[in-house]
Short mmCIF file of C-alpha atoms and ligand atoms in Angstrom, two decimals:
data_model
loop_
_atom_site.label_atom_id
_atom_site.label_comp_id
_atom_site.label_asym_id
_atom_site.label_seq_id
_atom_site.Cartn_x
_atom_site.Cartn_y
_atom_site.Cartn_z
CA MET A 1 -13.66 6.85 -8.44
CA PRO A 2 -16.81 5.52 -6.75
CA GLU A 3 -18.43 2.38 -8.17
CA ASP A 4 -21.83 4.01 -8.80
CA SER A 5 -20.38 6.22 -11.53
CA ILE A 6 -18.74 3.35 -13.42
CA GLU A 7 -21.73 2.48 -15.61
CA HIS A 8 -21.41 5.93 -17.20
CA ILE A 9 -17.77 5.50 -18.19
CA ASP A 10 -16.72 5.06 -21.82
CA PHE A 11 -13.69 2.85 -21.21
CA ASN A 12 -12.23 3.25 -24.71
CA ASP A 13 -12.19 6.98 -24.20
CA LEU A 14 -10.88 6.64 -20.65
CA ASN A 15 -8.02 4.36 -21.71
CA ASN A 16 -7.08 6.82 -24.44
CA ARG A 17 -6.94 9.57 -21.85
CA ALA A 18 -5.04 7.50 -19.27
CA ILE A 19 -1.55 8.86 -18.59
CA SER A 20 -0.20 5.30 -18.45
CA GLN A 21 -1.19 1.76 -19.41
CA PRO A 22 -1.16 -1.48 -17.36
CA LEU A 23 2.32 -2.96 -16.96
CA VAL A 24 0.90 -6.44 -17.54
CA LYS A 25 -2.41 -7.45 -19.09
CA HIS A 26 -2.60 -11.25 -18.77
CA LEU A 27 -3.15 -11.15 -15.02
CA TYR A 28 -4.54 -8.58 -12.63
CA THR A 29 -2.10 -6.90 -10.27
CA ALA A 30 -2.58 -4.24 -7.60
CA ASP A 31 -1.02 -2.46 -4.60
CA PRO A 32 2.43 -2.13 -6.23
CA SER A 33 5.42 -1.81 -3.90
CA ALA A 34 8.42 -0.90 -6.07
CA HIS A 35 12.10 -1.11 -5.13
CA VAL A 36 15.38 -0.89 -6.99
CA PHE A 37 17.67 -3.84 -6.26
CA ASN A 38 20.98 -4.21 -8.15
CA GLY A 39 20.00 -1.52 -10.66
CA LYS A 40 16.71 -3.13 -11.65
CA ILE A 41 13.11 -2.32 -10.67
CA TYR A 42 11.20 -5.01 -8.77
CA ILE A 43 7.50 -4.59 -8.09
CA TYR A 44 5.74 -6.55 -5.35
CA PRO A 45 2.00 -6.42 -6.12
CA SER A 46 -1.13 -8.15 -4.93
CA HIS A 47 -2.35 -10.73 -7.45
CA ASP A 48 -6.04 -9.99 -7.98
CA ILE A 49 -8.43 -12.82 -8.80
CA ASP A 50 -12.16 -13.19 -9.06
CA ALA A 51 -12.95 -15.80 -6.43
CA GLY A 52 -16.66 -15.10 -6.61
CA ASP A 53 -16.92 -13.61 -3.12
CA ALA A 54 -19.69 -11.07 -2.54
CA PHE A 55 -18.80 -7.36 -2.50
CA ASP A 56 -18.91 -5.78 0.94
CA ASP A 57 -17.34 -2.91 2.85
CA LEU A 58 -15.02 -5.36 4.62
CA GLY A 59 -13.34 -6.17 1.28
CA SER A 60 -14.32 -9.87 1.26
CA HIS A 61 -14.14 -9.76 -2.56
CA PHE A 62 -10.37 -9.18 -2.29
CA ALA A 63 -9.75 -12.93 -1.95
CA MET A 64 -6.19 -13.11 -3.26
CA GLU A 65 -4.23 -16.35 -2.74
CA ASP A 66 -0.68 -15.78 -3.93
CA TYR A 67 2.03 -13.37 -5.06
CA HIS A 68 4.05 -12.98 -8.26
CA VAL A 69 6.87 -10.44 -8.54
CA LEU A 70 7.22 -8.14 -11.57
CA SER A 71 10.53 -6.73 -12.79
CA MET A 72 11.56 -4.07 -15.30
CA ASP A 73 14.92 -2.84 -16.51
CA GLU A 74 13.62 0.72 -16.37
CA PRO A 75 10.28 2.57 -16.35
CA GLY A 76 8.73 2.21 -19.79
CA ALA A 77 10.43 -1.14 -20.45
CA MET A 78 8.45 -4.35 -20.73
CA ALA A 79 7.57 -5.90 -17.38
CA THR A 80 8.39 -9.54 -16.68
CA VAL A 81 6.03 -11.56 -14.51
CA HIS A 82 8.00 -14.05 -12.45
CA GLY A 83 6.81 -17.46 -11.20
CA LEU A 84 4.94 -18.17 -8.00
CA ALA A 85 6.60 -16.23 -5.18
CA LEU A 86 4.41 -17.39 -2.30
CA HIS A 87 1.01 -19.11 -1.97
CA VAL A 88 -1.28 -18.92 1.03
CA LYS A 89 -1.40 -22.72 1.30
CA ASP A 90 2.33 -22.70 2.10
CA VAL A 91 1.96 -20.24 5.00
CA PRO A 92 1.12 -22.23 8.15
CA TRP A 93 -0.46 -19.35 10.06
CA ALA A 94 -2.45 -17.81 7.14
CA ALA A 95 -5.91 -18.82 5.93
CA GLN A 96 -6.94 -16.30 3.28
CA GLN A 97 -6.74 -12.83 1.72
CA MET A 98 -3.12 -12.22 0.77
CA TRP A 99 -3.42 -8.41 0.55
CA ALA A 100 -0.90 -5.69 -0.28
CA PRO A 101 2.71 -6.84 0.25
CA ASP A 102 6.09 -5.14 0.33
CA ALA A 103 9.69 -6.35 0.19
CA ASN A 104 13.17 -5.27 1.14
CA GLU A 105 16.73 -6.55 1.08
CA LYS A 106 19.41 -6.94 3.73
CA ASP A 107 22.82 -8.62 3.37
CA GLY A 108 21.78 -10.42 0.18
CA ILE A 109 18.54 -11.82 1.62
CA TYR A 110 15.19 -10.64 0.24
CA TYR A 111 12.27 -10.30 2.59
CA LEU A 112 8.62 -10.37 1.51
CA PHE A 113 6.28 -8.77 4.05
CA PHE A 114 2.60 -9.61 3.62
CA PRO A 115 -0.73 -9.40 5.43
CA ALA A 116 -3.25 -12.23 5.52
CA LYS A 117 -6.11 -13.34 7.71
CA ASP A 118 -5.14 -16.03 10.19
CA HIS A 119 -7.30 -19.05 10.99
CA GLU A 120 -9.42 -16.90 13.34
CA GLY A 121 -10.14 -14.26 10.68
CA ILE A 122 -7.71 -11.71 12.16
CA PHE A 123 -5.32 -9.86 9.84
CA ARG A 124 -1.67 -10.41 10.79
CA ILE A 125 1.57 -9.55 9.00
CA GLY A 126 4.07 -12.22 8.03
CA VAL A 127 7.56 -12.43 6.58
CA ALA A 128 9.02 -14.81 4.00
CA THR A 129 12.63 -14.91 2.78
CA SER A 130 14.51 -15.77 -0.39
CA ASP A 131 17.98 -15.42 -1.86
CA SER A 132 16.38 -13.97 -5.00
CA PRO A 133 14.32 -10.76 -5.30
CA THR A 134 11.74 -12.71 -7.31
CA GLY A 135 11.43 -15.63 -4.88
CA PRO A 136 10.21 -18.25 -4.32
CA PHE A 137 9.97 -17.09 -0.71
CA THR A 138 9.99 -19.35 2.34
CA PRO A 139 7.54 -18.15 4.99
CA GLN A 140 8.25 -17.97 8.71
CA PRO A 141 6.05 -20.46 10.58
CA GLU A 142 4.35 -17.72 12.61
CA ALA A 143 3.24 -14.19 11.81
CA ILE A 144 5.26 -11.32 13.29
CA LYS A 145 4.62 -11.38 17.06
CA ASN A 146 1.97 -8.80 18.03
CA SER A 147 1.38 -7.82 14.40
CA PHE A 148 -2.07 -6.77 13.27
CA SER A 149 -3.94 -5.10 10.39
CA ILE A 150 -2.70 -4.78 6.79
CA ASP A 151 -0.54 -3.06 4.18
CA PRO A 152 3.04 -3.37 5.45
CA ALA A 153 5.58 -1.04 3.84
CA VAL A 154 9.20 -1.46 4.92
CA PHE A 155 11.48 1.55 4.62
CA LYS A 156 15.28 1.36 4.91
CA ASP A 157 16.72 4.56 6.34
CA GLU A 158 20.18 5.91 5.56
CA ASP A 159 21.51 4.59 8.91
CA ASN A 160 20.48 1.06 7.82
CA SER A 161 17.52 0.90 10.23
CA TYR A 162 14.38 -0.68 8.80
CA TYR A 163 10.91 0.53 9.76
CA MET A 164 7.58 -1.08 9.00
CA TYR A 165 4.60 1.23 8.36
CA PHE A 166 1.26 -0.52 8.36
CA GLY A 167 -2.46 -0.39 9.09
CA GLY A 168 -5.77 0.06 7.36
CA ILE A 169 -9.26 0.87 8.62
CA TRP A 170 -12.62 -0.78 7.71
CA GLY A 171 -11.77 -4.28 6.34
CA GLY A 172 -8.15 -3.75 7.40
CA GLN A 173 -9.33 -4.02 11.05
CA LEU A 174 -7.08 -1.28 12.49
CA GLN A 175 -10.04 0.20 14.42
CA ARG A 176 -10.56 -3.14 16.18
CA TRP A 177 -7.21 -2.80 18.01
CA THR A 178 -7.75 0.53 19.79
CA GLY A 179 -8.21 -1.24 23.15
CA GLY A 180 -4.91 -3.10 22.77
CA SER A 181 -6.46 -6.44 21.79
CA PHE A 182 -8.70 -7.54 18.92
CA ASN A 183 -12.31 -6.45 19.35
CA ALA A 184 -14.51 -8.93 17.48
CA ALA A 185 -17.82 -7.24 18.35
CA GLU A 186 -20.02 -6.14 15.42
CA ALA A 187 -17.84 -8.24 13.11
CA ASN A 188 -19.73 -7.29 9.94
CA SER A 189 -19.50 -3.54 10.44
CA PRO A 190 -16.59 -1.79 8.71
CA VAL A 191 -17.01 1.35 10.83
CA ALA A 192 -17.74 -0.04 14.32
CA HIS A 193 -15.02 1.05 16.79
CA LEU A 194 -13.82 3.99 14.67
CA PRO A 195 -13.43 7.32 16.52
CA ALA A 196 -16.26 9.84 16.13
CA ALA A 197 -15.93 12.38 13.31
CA ASP A 198 -14.82 15.19 15.71
CA GLN A 199 -12.16 13.02 17.39
CA PRO A 200 -8.50 12.58 16.33
CA ALA A 201 -8.25 10.28 13.33
CA LEU A 202 -7.06 6.74 13.80
CA CYS A 203 -3.37 6.67 12.87
CA GLY A 204 -1.33 4.29 10.78
CA LYS A 205 1.47 2.57 12.70
CA VAL A 206 5.25 2.40 12.51
CA ALA A 207 7.64 0.03 14.25
CA LYS A 208 11.39 -0.42 13.89
CA LEU A 209 12.28 -3.98 12.88
CA THR A 210 14.78 -6.27 14.61
CA ASP A 211 18.20 -6.75 12.96
CA ASP A 212 16.99 -9.96 11.27
CA LEU A 213 13.89 -8.10 9.93
CA LEU A 214 11.65 -10.87 11.27
CA GLN A 215 10.01 -9.12 14.26
CA PHE A 216 9.04 -5.73 15.65
CA ALA A 217 11.89 -4.32 17.74
CA GLU A 218 9.45 -2.11 19.65
CA GLU A 219 5.77 -1.47 20.29
CA PRO A 220 4.26 0.15 17.18
CA HIS A 221 3.91 3.96 17.38
CA ASP A 222 1.13 6.09 15.92
CA VAL A 223 1.95 7.85 12.63
CA VAL A 224 0.48 11.22 13.62
CA ILE A 225 -0.58 13.59 10.82
CA LEU A 226 -1.03 17.27 11.66
CA ASP A 227 -2.73 20.01 9.69
CA GLU A 228 -1.02 23.28 8.71
CA LYS A 229 -1.86 24.74 12.17
CA GLY A 230 -0.30 21.81 14.04
CA ASN A 231 -3.64 20.19 15.01
CA VAL A 232 -4.09 16.45 14.51
CA LEU A 233 -6.32 15.52 11.59
CA LEU A 234 -9.80 14.47 12.70
CA GLN A 235 -11.59 11.24 11.80
CA GLY A 236 -14.25 13.22 9.93
CA ASP A 237 -11.65 14.83 7.67
CA ASN A 238 -12.20 12.10 5.06
CA ASP A 239 -10.35 13.97 2.32
CA ARG A 240 -7.09 14.00 4.32
CA ARG A 241 -7.12 11.43 7.12
CA PHE A 242 -5.29 8.07 6.93
CA PHE A 243 -7.22 5.04 5.65
CA GLU A 244 -4.63 2.48 4.35
CA ALA A 245 -1.72 1.99 1.91
CA SER A 246 1.21 3.46 3.86
CA TRP A 247 4.44 4.29 2.05
CA MET A 248 7.58 6.08 3.18
CA HIS A 249 10.28 7.72 1.09
CA LYS A 250 12.93 10.30 1.79
CA TYR A 251 13.52 13.38 -0.36
CA ASN A 252 16.09 16.07 0.38
CA GLY A 253 16.51 14.76 3.95
CA LYS A 254 12.77 14.91 4.77
CA TYR A 255 10.51 11.95 5.45
CA TYR A 256 7.47 11.73 3.17
CA PHE A 257 4.66 9.55 4.55
CA SER A 258 2.06 8.82 1.85
CA TYR A 259 -1.21 6.93 2.12
CA SER A 260 -4.69 6.40 0.71
CA THR A 261 -7.74 8.21 2.06
CA GLY A 262 -9.87 5.16 1.15
CA ASP A 263 -13.49 6.22 0.79
CA THR A 264 -12.50 9.56 -0.77
CA HIS A 265 -10.03 7.81 -3.13
CA TYR A 266 -7.00 10.13 -2.86
CA ILE A 267 -3.33 9.33 -2.42
CA CYS A 268 -2.06 12.05 -0.05
CA TYR A 269 1.18 12.76 1.76
CA ALA A 270 2.58 14.43 4.83
CA ILE A 271 6.16 15.52 5.58
CA GLY A 272 8.22 15.09 8.75
CA ASP A 273 11.76 15.26 10.14
CA SER A 274 11.91 11.76 11.61
CA PRO A 275 10.72 8.32 10.48
CA TYR A 276 8.36 8.43 13.46
CA GLY A 277 6.88 11.81 12.54
CA PRO A 278 4.88 13.78 13.40
CA PHE A 279 4.06 14.53 9.78
CA THR A 280 2.40 17.66 8.46
CA TYR A 281 -0.20 17.19 5.75
CA ALA A 282 1.22 18.46 2.45
CA GLY A 283 -1.30 17.65 -0.28
CA ARG A 284 -2.48 15.15 -2.85
CA ILE A 285 -0.20 12.97 -4.95
CA LEU A 286 -2.84 11.21 -7.05
CA GLU A 287 -6.42 12.12 -7.87
CA PRO A 288 -8.98 9.25 -7.86
CA VAL A 289 -8.51 6.35 -10.27
CA VAL A 290 -11.20 4.08 -11.72
CA GLY A 291 -12.01 1.49 -9.06
CA TRP A 292 -12.70 1.96 -5.35
CA THR A 293 -9.19 1.47 -4.01
CA SER A 294 -6.07 3.50 -4.61
CA HIS A 295 -2.67 2.23 -3.52
CA HIS A 296 0.80 3.26 -4.57
CA SER A 297 4.53 3.32 -3.97
CA ILE A 298 7.20 5.87 -4.80
CA CYS A 299 10.73 5.07 -5.87
CA GLU A 300 13.75 6.77 -7.40
CA PHE A 301 15.46 5.35 -10.48
CA ASN A 302 18.35 7.05 -12.30
CA ASN A 303 17.69 10.39 -10.57
CA LYS A 304 14.02 10.49 -11.53
CA TRP A 305 11.10 9.68 -9.27
CA TYR A 306 8.20 7.38 -10.15
CA LEU A 307 4.72 6.72 -8.78
CA PHE A 308 3.56 3.13 -9.07
CA TYR A 309 -0.21 2.87 -8.69
CA HIS A 310 -3.17 0.85 -9.93
CA ASP A 311 -6.58 1.30 -11.47
CA SER A 312 -9.45 -0.89 -12.70
CA SER A 313 -9.49 0.39 -16.29
CA LEU A 314 -8.49 -2.97 -17.86
CA SER A 315 -11.34 -4.81 -16.08
CA LYS A 316 -13.71 -1.98 -17.03
CA GLY A 317 -14.18 -0.87 -13.47
CA VAL A 318 -14.26 -4.12 -11.49
CA THR A 319 -13.06 -3.00 -8.06
CA HIS A 320 -11.09 -6.12 -7.18
CA LEU A 321 -9.53 -6.67 -10.64
CA ARG A 322 -6.87 -4.00 -10.87
CA SER A 323 -3.77 -3.29 -12.97
CA VAL A 324 -0.45 -1.82 -11.91
CA LYS A 325 0.78 1.27 -13.73
CA VAL A 326 3.69 3.70 -13.41
CA THR A 327 4.16 7.39 -14.13
CA GLU A 328 6.81 9.96 -13.36
CA LEU A 329 6.45 11.96 -10.14
CA THR A 330 7.89 15.47 -9.86
CA TYR A 331 8.48 17.98 -7.07
CA ASP A 332 8.34 21.75 -7.09
CA ALA A 333 11.20 23.91 -5.84
CA ASP A 334 9.84 23.71 -2.25
CA GLY A 335 9.78 19.91 -2.25
CA LYS A 336 6.00 19.72 -2.71
CA ILE A 337 4.85 16.87 -4.96
CA ASN A 338 3.02 17.98 -8.10
CA THR A 339 -0.44 16.36 -8.06
CA ILE A 340 -0.93 13.67 -10.71
CA HIS A 341 -4.18 13.41 -12.69
CA PRO A 342 -4.44 9.78 -13.89
CA TYR A 343 -6.57 10.66 -16.96
CA ARG A 344 -6.14 13.68 -19.22
CA SER A 345 -9.22 15.90 -19.38
CA LYS A 346 -11.47 15.63 -22.44
O1 LIG B 1 -5.69 -5.21 -2.21
C1 LIG B 1 -6.46 -5.34 -1.05
C2 LIG B 1 -6.52 -4.05 -0.33
O2 LIG B 1 -7.09 -3.06 -1.18
C3 LIG B 1 -5.20 -3.46 0.06
O3 LIG B 1 -4.61 -4.08 1.15
C4 LIG B 1 -5.61 -2.05 0.27
O4 LIG B 1 -4.56 -1.15 0.39
C5 LIG B 1 -6.46 -1.81 -0.96
O5 LIG B 1 -5.69 -1.51 -2.09
#
């Protein structure tokens, strides 16, 4: 929901109409990546703070410094906020802006994947490990080699391969890498270097991870999204094209790639037959929430599916002070996801 409409919102009314309430209220959390480990739900969110940075279209006001993991016995149960999982000051290569993380598990080791700006102001993606799903996590000394941009989401396929989906335009810098190296020109413009509106949209990325989950095993591939006629989505198709917040889940043998459309505030999805795609646009999962960003994850628990998402209702619309929520997600008989409206109509 765009910021300019926030002053007209009656937040008491909105919170009464919200389909779900914040999982925690004593700190702000966002960008929830949910996983089930050992029968319990673990949520890896951003930890939103107000660091006083000016609002801009590069997202400088998202000045997060650390991560705390949440856990729940089941959806609807009370969420526990665990201690410090990782702080930017303990990551040698990172300088600032600990944005949306994800996690996964392999052979009893838990991996936290996170983006941050390095000491040159370039977003990279790092890995930190722990023997506990709640951390504390020990970071690798360097970011993943050749990593760039933001919003890592690590998907474990049924053959035990792990894939990282990532990328985000505007402040996420994905458009600065189209020439193969970082383009620092017009540093204050969120849209410089984006394709023209009638050109194929910039794609999110996917790369298989090495067996130790610490590096890319291959050059990242484009996550191509096609329309119903098999044409690639165009950059000007703001209601459907990729912006940020990748997620992957599998349902009935199909790969569901979901993402945020950013400046149009939708969570959409596209379906494919391989983790690499191509994916065909299939619709909206979540209509706009209060706050500029929308970011989600999807996970199955006890044969039901859940959407974890965030909004800025608790902070009364402050874009960078968000709260994680959860609601059930359902499919129709054809495997299409039923669109979720985050607030009941009046
Ligand atoms: O939380 C900072 C950024 O906002 C995330 O990386 C984006 O996905 C958006 O939610």
